[in-house]
XYZ file of C-alpha atoms in Angstrom:
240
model
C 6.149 -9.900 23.350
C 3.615 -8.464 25.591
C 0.778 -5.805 24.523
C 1.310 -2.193 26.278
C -1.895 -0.972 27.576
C -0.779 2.087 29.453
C -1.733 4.568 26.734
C -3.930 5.251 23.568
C -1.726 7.950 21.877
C 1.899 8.041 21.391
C 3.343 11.669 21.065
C 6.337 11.830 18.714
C 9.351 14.056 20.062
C 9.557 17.438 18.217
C 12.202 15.944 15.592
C 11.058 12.773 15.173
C 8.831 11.073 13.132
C 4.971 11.815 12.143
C 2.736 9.308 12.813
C 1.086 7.301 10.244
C -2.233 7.736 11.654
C -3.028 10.336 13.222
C -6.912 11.190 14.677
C -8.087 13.746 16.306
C -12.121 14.074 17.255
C -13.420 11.465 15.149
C -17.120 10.700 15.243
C -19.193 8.701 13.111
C -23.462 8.605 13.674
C -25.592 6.686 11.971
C -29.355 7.434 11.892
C -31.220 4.292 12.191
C -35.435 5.632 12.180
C -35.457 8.273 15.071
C -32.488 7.083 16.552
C -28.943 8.613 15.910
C -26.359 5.291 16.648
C -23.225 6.439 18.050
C -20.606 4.100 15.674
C -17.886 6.405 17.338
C -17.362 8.835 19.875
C -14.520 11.679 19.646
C -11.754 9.131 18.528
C -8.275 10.134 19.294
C -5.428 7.916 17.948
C -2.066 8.196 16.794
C 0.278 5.520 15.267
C 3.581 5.637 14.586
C 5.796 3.886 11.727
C 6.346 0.209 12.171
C 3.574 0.094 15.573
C 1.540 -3.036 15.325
C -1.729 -1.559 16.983
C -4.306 -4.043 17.733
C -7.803 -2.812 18.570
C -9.712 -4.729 20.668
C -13.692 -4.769 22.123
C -16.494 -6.879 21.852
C -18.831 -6.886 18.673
C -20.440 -2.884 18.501
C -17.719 -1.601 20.204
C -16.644 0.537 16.614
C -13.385 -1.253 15.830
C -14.491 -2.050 12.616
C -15.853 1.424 12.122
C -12.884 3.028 13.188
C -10.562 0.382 10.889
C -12.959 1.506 7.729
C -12.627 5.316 8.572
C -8.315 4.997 8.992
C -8.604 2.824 5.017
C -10.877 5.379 3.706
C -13.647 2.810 3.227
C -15.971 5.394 5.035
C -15.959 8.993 6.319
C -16.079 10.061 9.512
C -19.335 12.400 10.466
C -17.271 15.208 12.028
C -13.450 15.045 13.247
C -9.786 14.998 11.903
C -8.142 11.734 10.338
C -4.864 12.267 8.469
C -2.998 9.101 6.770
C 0.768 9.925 6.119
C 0.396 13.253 6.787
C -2.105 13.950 4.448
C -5.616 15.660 5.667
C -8.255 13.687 4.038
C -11.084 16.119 4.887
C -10.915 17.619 1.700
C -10.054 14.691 -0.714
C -12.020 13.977 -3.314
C -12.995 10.143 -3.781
C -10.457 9.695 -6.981
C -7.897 11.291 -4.570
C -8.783 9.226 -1.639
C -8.895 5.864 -4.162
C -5.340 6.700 -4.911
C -4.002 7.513 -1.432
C -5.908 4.101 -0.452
C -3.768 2.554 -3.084
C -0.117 4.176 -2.444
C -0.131 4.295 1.035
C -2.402 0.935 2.615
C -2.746 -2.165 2.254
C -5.781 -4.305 3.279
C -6.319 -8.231 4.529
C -10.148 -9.416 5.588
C -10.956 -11.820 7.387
C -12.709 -13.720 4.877
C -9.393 -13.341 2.878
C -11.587 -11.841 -0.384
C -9.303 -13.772 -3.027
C -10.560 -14.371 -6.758
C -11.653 -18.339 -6.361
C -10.415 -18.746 -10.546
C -7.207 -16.563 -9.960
C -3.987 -18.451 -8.850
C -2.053 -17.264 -5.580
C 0.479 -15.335 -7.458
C -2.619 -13.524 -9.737
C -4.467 -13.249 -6.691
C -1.270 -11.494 -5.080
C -0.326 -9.286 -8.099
C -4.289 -8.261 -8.705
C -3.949 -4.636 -7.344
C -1.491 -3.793 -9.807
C -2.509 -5.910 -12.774
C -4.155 -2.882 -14.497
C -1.289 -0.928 -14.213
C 1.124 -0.188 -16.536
C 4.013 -2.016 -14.223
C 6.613 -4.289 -16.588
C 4.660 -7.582 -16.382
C 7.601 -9.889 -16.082
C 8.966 -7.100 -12.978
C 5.301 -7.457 -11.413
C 5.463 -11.406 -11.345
C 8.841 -11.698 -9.880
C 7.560 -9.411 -7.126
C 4.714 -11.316 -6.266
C 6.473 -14.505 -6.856
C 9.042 -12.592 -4.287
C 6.081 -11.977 -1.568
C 4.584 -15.646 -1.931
C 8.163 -16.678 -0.977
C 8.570 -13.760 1.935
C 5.462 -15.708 3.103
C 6.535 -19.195 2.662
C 4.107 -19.876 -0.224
C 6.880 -20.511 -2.856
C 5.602 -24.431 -3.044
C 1.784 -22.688 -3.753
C 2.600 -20.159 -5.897
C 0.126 -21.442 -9.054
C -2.383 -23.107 -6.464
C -5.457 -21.542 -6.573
C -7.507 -20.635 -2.965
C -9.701 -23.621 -3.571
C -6.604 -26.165 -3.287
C -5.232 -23.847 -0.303
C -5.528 -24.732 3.285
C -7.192 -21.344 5.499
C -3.923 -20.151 6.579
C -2.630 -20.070 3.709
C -4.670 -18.463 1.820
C -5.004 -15.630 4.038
C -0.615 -15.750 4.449
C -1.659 -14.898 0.055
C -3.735 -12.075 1.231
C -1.236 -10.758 3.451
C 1.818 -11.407 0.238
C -1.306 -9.101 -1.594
C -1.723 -6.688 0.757
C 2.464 -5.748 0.432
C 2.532 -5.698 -3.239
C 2.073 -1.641 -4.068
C 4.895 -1.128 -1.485
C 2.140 0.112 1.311
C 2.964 2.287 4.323
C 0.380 1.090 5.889
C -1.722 -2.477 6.913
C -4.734 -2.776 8.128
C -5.790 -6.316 9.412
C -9.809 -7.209 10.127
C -9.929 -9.939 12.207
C -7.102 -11.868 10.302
C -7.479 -15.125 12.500
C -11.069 -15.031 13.082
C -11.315 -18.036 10.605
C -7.912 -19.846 11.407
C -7.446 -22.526 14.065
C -4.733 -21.440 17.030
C -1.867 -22.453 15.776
C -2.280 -21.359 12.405
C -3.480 -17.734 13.555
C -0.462 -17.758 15.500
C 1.606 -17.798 11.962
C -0.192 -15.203 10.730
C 0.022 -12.798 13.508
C 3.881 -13.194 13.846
C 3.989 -12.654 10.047
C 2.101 -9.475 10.661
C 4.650 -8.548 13.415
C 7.567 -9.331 11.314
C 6.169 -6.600 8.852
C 6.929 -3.828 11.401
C 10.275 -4.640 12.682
C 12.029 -6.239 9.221
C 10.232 -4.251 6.512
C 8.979 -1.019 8.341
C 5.186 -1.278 7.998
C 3.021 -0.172 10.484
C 0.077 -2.215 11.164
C -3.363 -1.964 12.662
C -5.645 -4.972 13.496
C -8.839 -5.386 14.590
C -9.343 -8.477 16.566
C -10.875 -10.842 19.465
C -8.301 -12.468 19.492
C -5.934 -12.773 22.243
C -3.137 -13.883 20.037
C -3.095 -10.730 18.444
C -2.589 -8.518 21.556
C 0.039 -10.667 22.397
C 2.194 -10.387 19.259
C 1.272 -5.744 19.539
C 3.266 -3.355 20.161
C 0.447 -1.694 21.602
C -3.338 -2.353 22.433
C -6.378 -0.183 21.978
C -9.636 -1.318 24.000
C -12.703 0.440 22.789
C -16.356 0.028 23.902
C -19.650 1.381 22.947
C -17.974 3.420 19.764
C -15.157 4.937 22.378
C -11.269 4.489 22.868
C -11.226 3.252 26.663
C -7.237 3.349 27.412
């Protein structure tokens, strides 16, 4: 599939769905001494369910920022950012912790899994404190590893796991509270080219068999090839 660069913004019709993501204004400043660092300049974006967005620019360029600020991980300085049709202007950071955890799911690029945990722990973690039916949880996860094709590593830990796989365990984590949302930071940044290729069909699969809607961050050319749609940003702005 080929990545559409004609347009930034998709406009639903009037009857059909909302986006996912929808931004409107977004800046984010940073004062460094007596400077004031432009991280992001009046951001507009909208996403619509099951889009695999890819966002693309060289280091600076404020995908990262702009990734953080859709997950909740940081707040814009001034602007409009609503996830699921929910304003988060006026959340509080309990409410925000549980929107972040009903609605998104996360994978890093240094796949962040618990080095003692096995995949399937690693995979059920978000919920493990939860009062979910522990033998329902593990079938789940057990369920994901498999959607993955982990089910030969599913009581490996990362340490005996090759790169791509553990980061196909992050992605099998990333699914398990049912999100409406993924959001990808540079999820073949440490994976050679064939393996990153895996991964990135994986995270296409996502939007057209399960519904997901997805939003990378990425160098990679890999990833704009597998997008629905790409995003080029520079010097904290949207550029297409």
């Amino acid at each position: 599939m080929t990545a559409l660069e004609d347009s930034t913004d998709v406009v639903p019709a009037a009857d059909g769905p909302a986006p996912v993501i929808d931004i409107s204004d977004v800046w984010k400043l940073h004062k460094l001494g007596d400077e004031v660092v432009k991280a992001l300049v009046a951001a507009e974006l909208q996403v619509m369910p099951s889009e695999f967005v890819c966002l693309m620019g060289p280091s600076g360029s404020g995908k990262s920022t702009l990734l953080n600020i859709i997950g909740g991980l940081d707040r814009p300085t001034k602007g409009t950012v609503k996830i699921a049709g929910t304003d988060t202007a006026s959340l509080t950071e309990s409410q925000y912790a549980a929107l972040r955890h009903d609605t998104i799911g996360f994978i890093f690029q240094s796949y962040n899994l618990i080095p003692f945990l096995s995949a399937v722990e690693n995979v059920e973690l978000p919920l493990m404190f939860e009062p979910y039916d522990r033998k329902a949880l593990r079938a789940r996860a057990v369920e994901l590893l498999e959607l993955v094709g982990l089910a030969h590593r599913v009581h490996h830990q990362p340490t005996k796991m090759s790169g791509g796989e553990q980061q196909r365990t992050a992605i099998a984590r990333s699914l398990i509270s049912s999100p409406t949302l993924v959001l990808a930071d540079e999820p073949t940044a440490n994976l050679d080219h064939r393996t990153g290729e895996t991964v990135v069909r994986m995270l296409r699969d996502l939007c057209s068999t399960m519904g997901v809607t997805v939003v990378a961050s990425t160098h990679d050319p890999t990833v704009a090839d597998e997008a629905s749609r790409v995003v080029r940003m520079k010097d904290g702005q949207i550029v297409n």
